[in-house]
Each structure stands twice: as C-alpha cells, then as structure tokens.
Coordinates of C-alpha atoms in Angstrom, one line a residue:
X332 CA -11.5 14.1 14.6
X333 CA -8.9 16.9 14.2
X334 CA -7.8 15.2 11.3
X335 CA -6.2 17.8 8.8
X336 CA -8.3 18.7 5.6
X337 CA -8.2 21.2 3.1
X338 CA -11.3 23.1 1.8
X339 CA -11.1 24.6 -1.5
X340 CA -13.8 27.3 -2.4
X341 CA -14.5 27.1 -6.2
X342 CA -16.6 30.1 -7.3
X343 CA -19.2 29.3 -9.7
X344 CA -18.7 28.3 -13.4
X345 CA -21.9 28.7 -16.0
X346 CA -23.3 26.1 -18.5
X347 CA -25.8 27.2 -21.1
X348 CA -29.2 25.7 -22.0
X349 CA -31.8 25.8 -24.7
X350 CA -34.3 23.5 -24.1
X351 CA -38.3 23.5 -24.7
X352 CA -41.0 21.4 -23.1
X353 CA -39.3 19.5 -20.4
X354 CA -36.5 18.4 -23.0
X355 CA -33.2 20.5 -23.2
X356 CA -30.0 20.2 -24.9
X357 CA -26.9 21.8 -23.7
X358 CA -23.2 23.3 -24.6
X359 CA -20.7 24.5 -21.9
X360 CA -20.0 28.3 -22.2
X361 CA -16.4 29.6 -21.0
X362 CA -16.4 31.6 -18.0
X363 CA -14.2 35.2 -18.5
X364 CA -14.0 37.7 -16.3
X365 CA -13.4 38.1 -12.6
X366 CA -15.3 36.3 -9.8
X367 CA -17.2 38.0 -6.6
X368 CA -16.7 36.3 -3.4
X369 CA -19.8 34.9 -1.1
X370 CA -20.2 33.9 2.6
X371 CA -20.8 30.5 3.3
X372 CA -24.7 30.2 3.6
X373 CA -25.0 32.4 1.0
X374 CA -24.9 31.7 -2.9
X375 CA -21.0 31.5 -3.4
X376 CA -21.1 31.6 -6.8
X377 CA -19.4 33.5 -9.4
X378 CA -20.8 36.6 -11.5
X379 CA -19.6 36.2 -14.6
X380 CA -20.5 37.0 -18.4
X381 CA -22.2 34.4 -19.9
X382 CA -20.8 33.1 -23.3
X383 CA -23.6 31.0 -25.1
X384 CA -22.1 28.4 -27.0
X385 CA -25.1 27.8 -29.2
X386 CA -28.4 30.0 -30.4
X387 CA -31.4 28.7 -29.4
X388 CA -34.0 28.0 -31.9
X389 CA -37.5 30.0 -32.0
X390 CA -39.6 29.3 -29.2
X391 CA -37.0 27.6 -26.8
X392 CA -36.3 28.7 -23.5
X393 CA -32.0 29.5 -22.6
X394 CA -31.2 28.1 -19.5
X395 CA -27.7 29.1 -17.8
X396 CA -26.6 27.0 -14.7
X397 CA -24.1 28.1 -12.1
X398 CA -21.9 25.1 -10.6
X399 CA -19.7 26.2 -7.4
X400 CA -17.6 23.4 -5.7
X401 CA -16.1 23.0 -2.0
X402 CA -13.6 20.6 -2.3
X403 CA -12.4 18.9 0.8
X404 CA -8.9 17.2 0.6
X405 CA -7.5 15.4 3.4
X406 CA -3.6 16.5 3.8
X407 CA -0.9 13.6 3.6
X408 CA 0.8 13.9 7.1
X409 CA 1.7 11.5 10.0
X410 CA -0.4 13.1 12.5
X411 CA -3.7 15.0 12.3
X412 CA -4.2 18.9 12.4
X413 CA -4.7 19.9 16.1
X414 CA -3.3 17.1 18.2
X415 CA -0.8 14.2 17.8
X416 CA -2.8 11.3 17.4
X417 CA -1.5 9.0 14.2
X418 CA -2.7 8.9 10.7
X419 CA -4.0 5.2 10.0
X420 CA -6.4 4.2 7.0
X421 CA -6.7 0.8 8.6
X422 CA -6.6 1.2 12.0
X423 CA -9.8 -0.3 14.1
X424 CA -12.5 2.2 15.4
X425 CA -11.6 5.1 17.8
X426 CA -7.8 3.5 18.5
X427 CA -6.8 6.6 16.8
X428 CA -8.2 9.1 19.1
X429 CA -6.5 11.8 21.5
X430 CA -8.4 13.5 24.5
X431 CA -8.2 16.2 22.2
X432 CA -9.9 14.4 19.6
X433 CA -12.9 13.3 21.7
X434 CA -13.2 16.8 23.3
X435 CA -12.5 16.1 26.9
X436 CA -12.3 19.3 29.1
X437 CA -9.2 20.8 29.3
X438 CA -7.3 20.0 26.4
X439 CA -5.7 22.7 23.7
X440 CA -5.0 22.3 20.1
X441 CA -1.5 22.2 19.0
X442 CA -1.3 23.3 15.3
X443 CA 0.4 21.0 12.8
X444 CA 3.1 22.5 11.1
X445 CA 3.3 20.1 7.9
X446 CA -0.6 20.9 7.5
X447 CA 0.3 24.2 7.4
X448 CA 3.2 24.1 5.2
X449 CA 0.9 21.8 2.6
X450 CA -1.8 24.4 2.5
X451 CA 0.5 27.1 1.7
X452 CA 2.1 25.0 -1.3
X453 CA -1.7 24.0 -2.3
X454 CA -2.2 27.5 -2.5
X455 CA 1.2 28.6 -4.6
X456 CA 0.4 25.4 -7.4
X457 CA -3.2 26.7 -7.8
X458 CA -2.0 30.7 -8.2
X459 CA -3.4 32.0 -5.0
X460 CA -2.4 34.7 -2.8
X461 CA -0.7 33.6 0.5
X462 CA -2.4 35.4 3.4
X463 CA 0.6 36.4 5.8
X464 CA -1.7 36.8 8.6
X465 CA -4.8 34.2 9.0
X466 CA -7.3 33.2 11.3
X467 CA -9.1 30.5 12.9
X468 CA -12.6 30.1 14.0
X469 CA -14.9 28.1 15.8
X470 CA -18.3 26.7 13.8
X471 CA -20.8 26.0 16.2
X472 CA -23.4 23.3 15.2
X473 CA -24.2 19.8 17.5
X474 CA -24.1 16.4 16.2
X475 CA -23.0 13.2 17.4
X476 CA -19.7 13.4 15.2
X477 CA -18.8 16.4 16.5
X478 CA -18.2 15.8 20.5
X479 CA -17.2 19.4 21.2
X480 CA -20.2 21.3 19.8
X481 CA -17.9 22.8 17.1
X482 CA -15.4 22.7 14.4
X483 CA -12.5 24.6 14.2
X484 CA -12.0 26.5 10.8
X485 CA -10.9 29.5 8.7
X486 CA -13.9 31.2 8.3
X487 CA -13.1 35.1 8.6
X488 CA -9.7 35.2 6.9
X489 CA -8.3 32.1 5.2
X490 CA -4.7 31.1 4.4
X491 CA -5.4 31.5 1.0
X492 CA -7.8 32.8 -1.6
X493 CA -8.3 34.4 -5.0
X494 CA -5.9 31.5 -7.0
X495 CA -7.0 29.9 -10.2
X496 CA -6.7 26.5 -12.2
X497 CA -6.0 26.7 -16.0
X498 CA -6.7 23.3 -17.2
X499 CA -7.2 22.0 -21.0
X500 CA -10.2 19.9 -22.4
X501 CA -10.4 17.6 -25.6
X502 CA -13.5 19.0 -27.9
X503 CA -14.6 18.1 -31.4
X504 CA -16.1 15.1 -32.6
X505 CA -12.1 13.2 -32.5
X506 CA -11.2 14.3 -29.2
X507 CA -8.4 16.1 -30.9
X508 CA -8.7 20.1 -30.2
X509 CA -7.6 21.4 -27.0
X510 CA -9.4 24.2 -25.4
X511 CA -7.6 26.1 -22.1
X512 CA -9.9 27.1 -19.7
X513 CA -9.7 28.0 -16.7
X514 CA -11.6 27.7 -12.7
X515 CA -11.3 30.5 -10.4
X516 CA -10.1 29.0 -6.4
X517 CA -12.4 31.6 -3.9
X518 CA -10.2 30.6 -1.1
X519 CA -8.2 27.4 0.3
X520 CA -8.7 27.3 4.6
X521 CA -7.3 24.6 6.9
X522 CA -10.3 22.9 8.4
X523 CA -10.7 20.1 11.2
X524 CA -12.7 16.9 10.1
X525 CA -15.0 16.1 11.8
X526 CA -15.8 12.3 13.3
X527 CA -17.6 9.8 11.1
X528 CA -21.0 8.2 11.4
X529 CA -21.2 4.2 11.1
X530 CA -25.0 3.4 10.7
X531 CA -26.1 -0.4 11.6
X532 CA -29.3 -0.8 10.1
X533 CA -29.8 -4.3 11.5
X534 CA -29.5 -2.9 15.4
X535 CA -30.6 0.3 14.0
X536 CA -27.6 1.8 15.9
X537 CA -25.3 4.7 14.6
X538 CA -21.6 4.6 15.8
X539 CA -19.3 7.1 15.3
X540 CA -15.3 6.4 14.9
X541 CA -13.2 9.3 16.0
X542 CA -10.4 8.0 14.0
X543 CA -11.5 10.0 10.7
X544 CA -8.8 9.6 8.5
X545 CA -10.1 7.3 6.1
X546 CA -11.7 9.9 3.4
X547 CA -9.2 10.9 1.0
X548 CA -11.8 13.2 -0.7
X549 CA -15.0 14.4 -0.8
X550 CA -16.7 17.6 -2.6
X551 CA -19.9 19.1 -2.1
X552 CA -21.3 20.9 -5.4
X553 CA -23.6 23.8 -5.6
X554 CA -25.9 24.2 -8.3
X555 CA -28.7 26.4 -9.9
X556 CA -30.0 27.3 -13.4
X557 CA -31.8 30.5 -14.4
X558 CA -32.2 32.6 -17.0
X559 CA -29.6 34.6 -18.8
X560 CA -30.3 38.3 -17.3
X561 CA -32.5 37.5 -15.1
X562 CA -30.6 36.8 -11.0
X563 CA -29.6 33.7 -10.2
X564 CA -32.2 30.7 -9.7
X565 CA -32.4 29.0 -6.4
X566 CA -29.5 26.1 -5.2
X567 CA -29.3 23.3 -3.9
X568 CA -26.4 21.4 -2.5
X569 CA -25.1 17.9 -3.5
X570 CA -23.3 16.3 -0.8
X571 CA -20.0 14.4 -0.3
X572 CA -19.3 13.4 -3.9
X573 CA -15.9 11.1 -3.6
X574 CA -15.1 10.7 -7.2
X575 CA -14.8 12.8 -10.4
X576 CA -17.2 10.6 -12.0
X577 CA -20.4 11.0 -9.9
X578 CA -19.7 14.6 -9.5
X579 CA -19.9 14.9 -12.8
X580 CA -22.9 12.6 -13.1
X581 CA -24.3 14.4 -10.3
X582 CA -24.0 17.8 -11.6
X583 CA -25.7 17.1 -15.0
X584 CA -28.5 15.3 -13.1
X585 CA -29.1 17.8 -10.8
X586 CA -29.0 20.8 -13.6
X587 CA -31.4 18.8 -16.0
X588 CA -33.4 18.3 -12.5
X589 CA -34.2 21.9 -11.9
X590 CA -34.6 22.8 -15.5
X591 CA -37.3 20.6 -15.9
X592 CA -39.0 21.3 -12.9
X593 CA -38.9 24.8 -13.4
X594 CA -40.4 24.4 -17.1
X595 CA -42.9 22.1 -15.7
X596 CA -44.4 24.9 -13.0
X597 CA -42.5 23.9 -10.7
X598 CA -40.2 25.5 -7.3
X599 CA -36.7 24.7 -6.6
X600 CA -35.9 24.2 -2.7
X601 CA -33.1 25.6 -1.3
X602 CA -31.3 22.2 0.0
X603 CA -28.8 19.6 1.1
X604 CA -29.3 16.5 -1.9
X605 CA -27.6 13.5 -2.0
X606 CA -26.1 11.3 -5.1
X607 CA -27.9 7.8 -5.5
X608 CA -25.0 6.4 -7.8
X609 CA -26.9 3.2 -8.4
X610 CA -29.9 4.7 -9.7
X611 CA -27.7 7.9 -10.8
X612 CA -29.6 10.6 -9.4
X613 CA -29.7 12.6 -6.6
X614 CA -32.2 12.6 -3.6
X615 CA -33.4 15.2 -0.9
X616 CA -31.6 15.1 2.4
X617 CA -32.8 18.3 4.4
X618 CA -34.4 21.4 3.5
X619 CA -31.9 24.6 4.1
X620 CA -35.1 26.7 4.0
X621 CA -34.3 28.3 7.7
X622 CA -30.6 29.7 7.5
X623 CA -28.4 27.6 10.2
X624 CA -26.6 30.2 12.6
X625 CA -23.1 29.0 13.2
X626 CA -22.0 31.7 15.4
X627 CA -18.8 32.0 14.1
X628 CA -16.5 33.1 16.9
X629 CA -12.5 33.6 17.2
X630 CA -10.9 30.3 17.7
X631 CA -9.2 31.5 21.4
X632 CA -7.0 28.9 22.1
X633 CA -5.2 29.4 18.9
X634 CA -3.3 32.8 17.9
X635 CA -3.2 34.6 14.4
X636 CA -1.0 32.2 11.9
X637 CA 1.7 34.1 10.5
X638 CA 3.7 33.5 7.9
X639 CA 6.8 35.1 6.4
X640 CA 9.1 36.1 2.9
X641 CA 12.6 35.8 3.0
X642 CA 12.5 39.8 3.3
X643 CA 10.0 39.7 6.2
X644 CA 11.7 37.1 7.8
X645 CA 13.0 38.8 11.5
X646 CA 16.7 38.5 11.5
X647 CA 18.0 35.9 13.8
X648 CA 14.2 33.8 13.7
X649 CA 15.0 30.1 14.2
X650 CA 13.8 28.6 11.2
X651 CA 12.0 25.5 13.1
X652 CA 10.2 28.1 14.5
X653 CA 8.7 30.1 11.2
X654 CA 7.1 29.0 7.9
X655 CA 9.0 30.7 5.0
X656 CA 6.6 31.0 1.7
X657 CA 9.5 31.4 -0.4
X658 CA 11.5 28.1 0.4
X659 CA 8.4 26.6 0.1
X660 CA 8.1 28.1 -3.7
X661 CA 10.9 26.4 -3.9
X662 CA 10.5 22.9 -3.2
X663 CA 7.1 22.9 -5.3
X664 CA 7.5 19.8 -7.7
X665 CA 7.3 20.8 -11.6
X666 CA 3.4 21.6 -12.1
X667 CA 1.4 19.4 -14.8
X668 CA 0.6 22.3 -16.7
X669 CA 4.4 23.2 -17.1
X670 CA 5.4 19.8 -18.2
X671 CA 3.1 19.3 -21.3
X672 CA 3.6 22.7 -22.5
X673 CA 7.5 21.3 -22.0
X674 CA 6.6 18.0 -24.2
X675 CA 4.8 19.8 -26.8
X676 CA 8.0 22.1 -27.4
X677 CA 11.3 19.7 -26.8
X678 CA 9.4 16.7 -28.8
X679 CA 6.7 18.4 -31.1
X680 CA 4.1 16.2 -29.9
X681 CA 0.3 16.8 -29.9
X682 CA -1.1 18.7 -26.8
X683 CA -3.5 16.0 -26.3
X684 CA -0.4 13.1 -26.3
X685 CA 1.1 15.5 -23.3
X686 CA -2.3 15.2 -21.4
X687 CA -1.5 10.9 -22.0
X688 CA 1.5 10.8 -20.9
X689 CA 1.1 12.4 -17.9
X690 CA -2.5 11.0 -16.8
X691 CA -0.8 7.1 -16.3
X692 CA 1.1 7.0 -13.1
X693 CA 4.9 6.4 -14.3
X694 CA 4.5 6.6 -17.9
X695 CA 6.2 9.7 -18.4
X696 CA 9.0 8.4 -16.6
X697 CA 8.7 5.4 -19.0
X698 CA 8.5 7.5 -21.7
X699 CA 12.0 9.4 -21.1
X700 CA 13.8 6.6 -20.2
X701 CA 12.7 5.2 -24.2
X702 CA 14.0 8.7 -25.4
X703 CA 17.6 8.3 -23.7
X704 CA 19.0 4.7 -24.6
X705 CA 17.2 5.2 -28.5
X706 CA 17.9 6.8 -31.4
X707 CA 14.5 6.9 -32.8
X708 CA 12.4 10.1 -33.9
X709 CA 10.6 11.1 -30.4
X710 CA 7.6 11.3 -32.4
X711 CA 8.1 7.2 -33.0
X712 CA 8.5 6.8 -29.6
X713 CA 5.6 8.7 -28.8
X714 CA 3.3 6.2 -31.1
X715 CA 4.9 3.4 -29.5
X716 CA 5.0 4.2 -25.8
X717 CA 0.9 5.3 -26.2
X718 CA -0.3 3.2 -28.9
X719 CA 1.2 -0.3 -28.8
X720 CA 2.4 0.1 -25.0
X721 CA -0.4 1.6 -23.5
X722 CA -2.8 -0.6 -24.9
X723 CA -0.9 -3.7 -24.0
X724 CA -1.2 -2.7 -20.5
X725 CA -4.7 -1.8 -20.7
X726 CA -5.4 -5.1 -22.2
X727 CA -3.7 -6.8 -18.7
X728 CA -4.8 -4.4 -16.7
X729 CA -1.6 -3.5 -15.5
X730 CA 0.1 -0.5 -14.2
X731 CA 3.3 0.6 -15.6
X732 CA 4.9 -0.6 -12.8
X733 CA 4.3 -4.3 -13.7
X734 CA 5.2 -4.1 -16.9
X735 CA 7.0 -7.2 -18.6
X736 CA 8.7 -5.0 -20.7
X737 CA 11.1 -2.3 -19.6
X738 CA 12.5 1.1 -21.3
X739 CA 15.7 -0.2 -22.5
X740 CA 14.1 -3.4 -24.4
X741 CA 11.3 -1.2 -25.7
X742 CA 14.8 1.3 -27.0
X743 CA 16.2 -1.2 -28.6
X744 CA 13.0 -1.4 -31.6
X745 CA 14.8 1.6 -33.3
X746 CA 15.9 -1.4 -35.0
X747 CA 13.3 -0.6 -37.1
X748 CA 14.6 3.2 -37.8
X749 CA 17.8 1.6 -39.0
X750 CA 16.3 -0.3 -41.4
X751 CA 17.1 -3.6 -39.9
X752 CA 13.8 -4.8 -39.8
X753 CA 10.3 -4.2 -40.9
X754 CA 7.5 -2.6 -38.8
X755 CA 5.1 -5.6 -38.7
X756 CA 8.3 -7.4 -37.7
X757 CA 8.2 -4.8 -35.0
X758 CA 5.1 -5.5 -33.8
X759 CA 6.1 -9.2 -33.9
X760 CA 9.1 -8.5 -31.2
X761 CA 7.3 -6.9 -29.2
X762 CA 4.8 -9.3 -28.8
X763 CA 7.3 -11.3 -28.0
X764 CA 9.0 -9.4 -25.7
X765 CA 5.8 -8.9 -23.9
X766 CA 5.8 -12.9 -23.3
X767 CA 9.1 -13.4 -23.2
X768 CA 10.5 -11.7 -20.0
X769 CA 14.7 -11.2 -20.7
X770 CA 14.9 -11.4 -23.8
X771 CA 16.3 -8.4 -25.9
X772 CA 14.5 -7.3 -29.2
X773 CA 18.0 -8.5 -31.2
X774 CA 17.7 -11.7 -29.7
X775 CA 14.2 -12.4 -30.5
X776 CA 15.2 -11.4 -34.3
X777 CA 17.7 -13.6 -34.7
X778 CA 15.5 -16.3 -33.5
X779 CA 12.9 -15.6 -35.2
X780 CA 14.4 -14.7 -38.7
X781 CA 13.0 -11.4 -38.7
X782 CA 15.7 -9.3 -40.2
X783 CA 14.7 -6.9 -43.3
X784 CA 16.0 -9.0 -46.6
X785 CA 19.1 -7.3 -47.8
X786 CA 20.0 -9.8 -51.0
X787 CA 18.8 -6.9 -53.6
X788 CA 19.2 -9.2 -56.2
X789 CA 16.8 -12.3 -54.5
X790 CA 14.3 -9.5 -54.0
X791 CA 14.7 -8.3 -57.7
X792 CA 13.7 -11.7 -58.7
X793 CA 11.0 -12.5 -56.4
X794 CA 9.2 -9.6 -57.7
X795 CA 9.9 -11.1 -61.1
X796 CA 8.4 -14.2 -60.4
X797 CA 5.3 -12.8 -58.6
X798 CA 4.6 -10.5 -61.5
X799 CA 4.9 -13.1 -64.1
X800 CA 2.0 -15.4 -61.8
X801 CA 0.3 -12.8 -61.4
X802 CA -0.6 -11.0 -65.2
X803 CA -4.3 -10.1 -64.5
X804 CA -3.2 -7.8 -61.3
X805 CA -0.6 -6.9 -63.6
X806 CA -2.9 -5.4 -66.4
X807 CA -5.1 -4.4 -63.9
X808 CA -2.1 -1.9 -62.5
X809 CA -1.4 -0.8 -66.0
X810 CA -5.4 0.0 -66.2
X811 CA -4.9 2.6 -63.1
X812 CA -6.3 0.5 -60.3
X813 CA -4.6 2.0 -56.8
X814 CA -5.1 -1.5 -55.6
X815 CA -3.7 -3.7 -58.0
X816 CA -0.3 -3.1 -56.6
X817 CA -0.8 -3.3 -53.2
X818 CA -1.9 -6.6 -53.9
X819 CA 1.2 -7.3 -55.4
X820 CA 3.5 -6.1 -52.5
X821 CA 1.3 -7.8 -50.1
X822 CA 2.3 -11.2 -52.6
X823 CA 5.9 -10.5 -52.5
X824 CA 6.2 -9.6 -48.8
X825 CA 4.4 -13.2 -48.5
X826 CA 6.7 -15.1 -50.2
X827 CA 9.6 -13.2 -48.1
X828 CA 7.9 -14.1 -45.1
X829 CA 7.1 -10.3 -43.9
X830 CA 11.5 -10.0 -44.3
X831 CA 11.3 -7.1 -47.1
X832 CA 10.6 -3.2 -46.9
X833 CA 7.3 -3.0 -48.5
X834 CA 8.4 1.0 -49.5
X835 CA 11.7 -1.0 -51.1
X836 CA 9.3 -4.1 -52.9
X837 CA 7.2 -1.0 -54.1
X838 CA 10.1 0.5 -55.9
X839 CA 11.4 -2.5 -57.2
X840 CA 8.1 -3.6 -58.5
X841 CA 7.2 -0.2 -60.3
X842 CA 10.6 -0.6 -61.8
X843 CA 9.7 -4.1 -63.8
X844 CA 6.5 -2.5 -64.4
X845 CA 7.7 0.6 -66.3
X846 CA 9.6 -1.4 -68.6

C-alpha cells in the first residue's frame, strides 16, 4: 500500500492484417501523425493514419489492430509514496505497513518528494511536457487490497503527458537494417499501489500483504483489430503482463484472437483477459460490459503539486522546500538514444553494434576501457569486444562483471595490429587468457611460441619446399583453381606451426610461382 508507482499512458500503435478464412498473415505499419487523448474507461487509443506495409491479395480481408499500453513502474526510493513506511523486496508479510498504509482513521498522506522528483525526470527522458501545476484524485472502487475504499491517483491533470519514445528496430531477413520509430507517451501520473492478493488454494484462503513493494513492473495492454476505414473494433484488456516477452506474446495472441473470431461470425467482448504463459494464450477474467463508476473526486487531503523553472522560481524559496525542473534536466544521466548515435559517429560502427553494446549491463564500460589502453582500429575492437568476448560470456553464462578477463589484458591483443602475431594465434591467447586468470597476452606468447615468424629467409624456403612436395596443387594453381593456393598457405602455415602471416606466405608463394 502507498507504495510509489508510475503509470505511463501509451496511446495506441496500429499493426496491419491481410488474412482470409480464419488464417492471416501480418506486417507492422509505422504510426505518423499526432495522437488524440482518451479517458480511462474509454478506448485510449491513438487515431492515427494507417501505413499498410503489404497489399493484400484478391479476396483477403485487411485487418488493422490498435495496441495501447499502461505501463506501471514502481519508483526506486527508500520509502513509499504517501507515508514513511520502508521499501523491502524481502521483508515478511504486512511488517512493512504504516497506519497510513492500512487506512486507519485519521491518518493523512505525506507526499514523497524523491517520487516526485523521479516522475518529473521520467517525464523529461521520454520528451514530455512537465505540468507545473498537477492534481491528485481519489478512485473509488472496494476490494480487499484496497482497505480505504480508494486509490489515490492523477486522474484529472497529470504530472506529465504528451512525451514520446523514439526507439530503433532490426528488420530484414539479417537483422541488419535499422528502422526509427517512434511511441507516443499520453501521460506519466504518480499513482499509489495498491495491496497484494496471496491466494492459498489448499485452505482456499486469500491473504493480502500490505507491504506491496515487491512488483518491479507490470503493464496492462489494450487491444482491438478492425478494419481500415471503418471505427475502431471492440477491446479488450490484458492484464498485469511483467515481462517484455509475454507482452509481446500476449499481444500477438490476443490480435490473432479477435481476428479470427471476428472472420468466424463471431463478437468481441469488451473485457479484462489474462496471459496463460504456459499454454501462451490469454483467458477471460471479467466482462467490462457495464462501465465501472469510479467517482473520481479531488484528493482533499493533498494540495495542487507545483513545480517551478529557474525563472519561476520565487526569489528567496528555500530550495528543500521546491522541486526545480531545470536542475533536474540537469542531473538526467546521458539517454540511450544519445549514446549510440555517439558510437556510430566517434568509432564508425554499425547502428545495430551500438544497440549491443549498450543492451549488456557494463559492456559499454568494457568496451571504452579496450579503446583507451589499445592502439587498435576501434572497428577491431568492436569485433572483438562483441564477437569473441560476448560470446565467451554467453557460453558461461556470465555477466560482464565476472569476467576472467579484464580491459587492459583484452588491450594488450593489438599485438596482433603490430604484426607481432597472427590472428588465429589471437584467438589462441585469448583462450588462454580466459583460463588462465593473471596472465598477460605477452606472457602467454612467449610461452606458447606464438610470435609471427620474422626469419624472411626460413619462410622463403619453407615455401620452397612445400611447393616442390606439392607439384599437382602446383599445376593445379597454374590451371586457375582459387583453391589450389589456399591449400598451399594452409601447408606452409602447418609446417610453421600457425607462426607466419598467411597475407605474407601468400605473397611469398605467388612470388616462386611467377617464376
């Protein structure tokens, strides 16, 4: 209870449909234009133009579906919204709980000012407009979590609203284009939780634990389909969704649902579904048929929340006692989007190697530590850090953090840019440095003999000798295979024990050839 959460209002994006007889296949339009708001209880989706990303074929039916997300996101601070009871993922049932929290009469709400000052920074990273003046209100509705009889909310004016996310997606059939889109935010409001129901089926008892600061998110999707130019089709509402995975799971079920009802005869009910992920499908809940009255009121035990510029900011205002929206700006941590666009210009890297580097907590940081103690091509580094090093640690399972090999050792490979030693003797190091903790990559070389061959004239006649035991891959050069000569490269690097430059054994050996 009272435990601060977030609740982001995603207007409605479209997907587009041609399918015939029950079957359907599918592309994702892009949404343009602006978005028109909605009340809660109403459809809150987004009227947008519909983009169709593929003709349909004679005799199929277009299907467009309308997706619009609540997002609820509990706020990282020691003490909850409205009273001063800890913040405790483990602590034990209700030992959490302040007479606030279970309602008894009497007691106020206190707002918390970190909540506040997160909401407003949640709101300046997704582009929104910062409401100077917002409201709260009370949402009436009775159930057993919910000891007062109501929550307390932001449902008239918000602290937020009108913001947007531009975020990129890998298409084609390599994953390798990037396409920007981008999700309009409706409006971001600070919202107490409300308790949370513990059903025991074997005493067929339900509990509730006041605690409620266990969930760290949880989004409930709105969805309908309908036909392009015609209004929109009936929704229905899937439930607490705590991952990205079943809501995605969940919203392609759920639209492939209605379609095929619809072009079976069939009527989409207006309500509340839940997401089975064992059977991956979602399942009624409760109709929404008769509209719930909430009867929003004013919250009056808590005033307008008002927020300030630094050139609204009353002169002489103690600044404990005010929330400035510019400081705030200010302390805002470098945004995602900012970074890669940062990558892609100060190392020319691929858009999609920017997304990499930044989805693996700490290899970023990884990654610029590399660039600073090497002098290897950042491009080089790039392959490294997300092809060899990456995959090692996918292989163990392993965050970056427990990596056995650190940024400096990893540095020291541009051995292999200074022609020192060979790249499968790269991979051989670092193989080695991945079992053998401490040891450097010049270390390991020595040891293992690794070092590139430098006696030109040894090489000169090793590729002497390999061509003369050799004459049939010899002719069969002269005859124009391509192969033939990798063959013989592959020979010489043999008998050097992988010590030469196969681009040097190349040149030597086309030398002797041409004579």
């Amino acid at each position: 209870m009272a435990t601060p959460v977030l609740r982001w209002c995603c207007p409605g994006r479209r997907w587009v449909f041609a399918g015939i007889g029950g079957v359907s296949r599918h592309g994702r339009g892009v949404p343009t234009g602006s978005t028109s708001s909605g009340k809660r209880g109403q459809s809150s989706v987004a009227q947008q133009p519909l983009i169709t990303a593929q003709k349909p074929r004679k005799g199929e039916r277009e299907w467009a579906a309308v997706v619009g997300l609540e997002i609820h996101a509990q706020i990282a601070s020691n003490s909850k919204l409205f009273s001063g009871s800890q913040v405790d993922f483990a602590a034990p049932p209700n030992s959490l709980v302040s007479f606030f929290d279970a309602s008894l009469p009497g007691t106020l709400p206190v707002l918390n000012r970190r909540c506040v000052e997160a909401a407003v920074m949640t709101g300046l990273a997704l582009d929104c407009h910062i409401n100077r003046r917002s409201l709260f209100d009370r949402k009436h509705y009775f159930y057993a979590d919910l000891p007062a009889g109501y929550q307390i909310t932001q449902q008239r004016l918000p602290i937020a609203v009108n913001g947007s996310l531009v975020y990129s997606v890998c298409v084609g059939k390599r994953r390798s284009q990037m396409v920007t889109k981008t999700a309009g935010v409706k409006q971001i409001q600070l919202e107490q939780d409300s308790g949370k129901s513990l059903h025991d089926s074997l005493r067929s008892q339900t509990l509730i634990d006041l605690n409620r600061a266990e969930g760290q998110l949880r989004v409930d999707a709105n969805i309908s389909v309908h036909n392009p130019g015609e209004p929109l089709g009936v929704r229905t509402e899937v439930k607490n969704l705590n991952s990205a995975r079943f809501l995605a799971k969940a919203i392609d079920y759920e639209i492939q649902r209605q379609i095929n009802e619809l072009e079976n005869g069939g009527k989409i009910l207006n309500e509340t579904r839940s997401f089975d992920y064992k059977l991956g499908c979602t399942v009624p809940m409760r109709d929404k048929e008769g509209k719930q009255d909430y009867r929003f009121m004013p919250e009056p035990n808590l005033p307008p929340l008002l927020l300030y510029d630094s050139e609204s900011l009353p002169t002489g205002t103690d600044p404990q006692q005010v929330i400035n929206i510019d400081q705030l700006r200010e302390q805002l941590p470098e945004l995602p989007r900012v970074t890669r666009e940062k990558l892609v210009q100060q190392y020319g890297m691929l858009p999609e190697h920017s997304f990499a580097l930044l989805n693996e907590v700490g290899l970023l940081e990884f990654f610029q530590n590399v660039i600073k103690e090497t002098r290897a091509e950042p491009k080089k580094v790039t392959s490294w850090v997300l092809n060899t090093f990456l995959g090692f640690l996918k292989q163990q399972n392993l965050a970056v953090s427990e990596s056995p090999v650190t940024p400096s050792a990893l540095a020291e490979l541009d051995l292999l840019d200074r022609k020192a030693i060979s790249s499968s003797a790269a991979k051989q190091v670092f193989q080695e440095l991945w079992r053998s903790k401490g040891k450097t990559p010049a270390q390991i070389v020595a040891e293992k003999k690794l070092e590139l061959m430098q006696d030109a004239e040894a090489l000169e006649q090793l590729c002497r000798s390999t061509l003369e035991a050799h004459p049939q891959v010899v002719t069969d050069v002269k005859k124009g295979n391509p192969r033939a000569i990798n063959k013989l490269i592959g020979l010489v690097r043999r008998a050097t024990l992988g010590r030469a430059d196969p681009t040097v054994i190349k040149e030597v050996l086309e030398r002797q050839l041409s004579l």
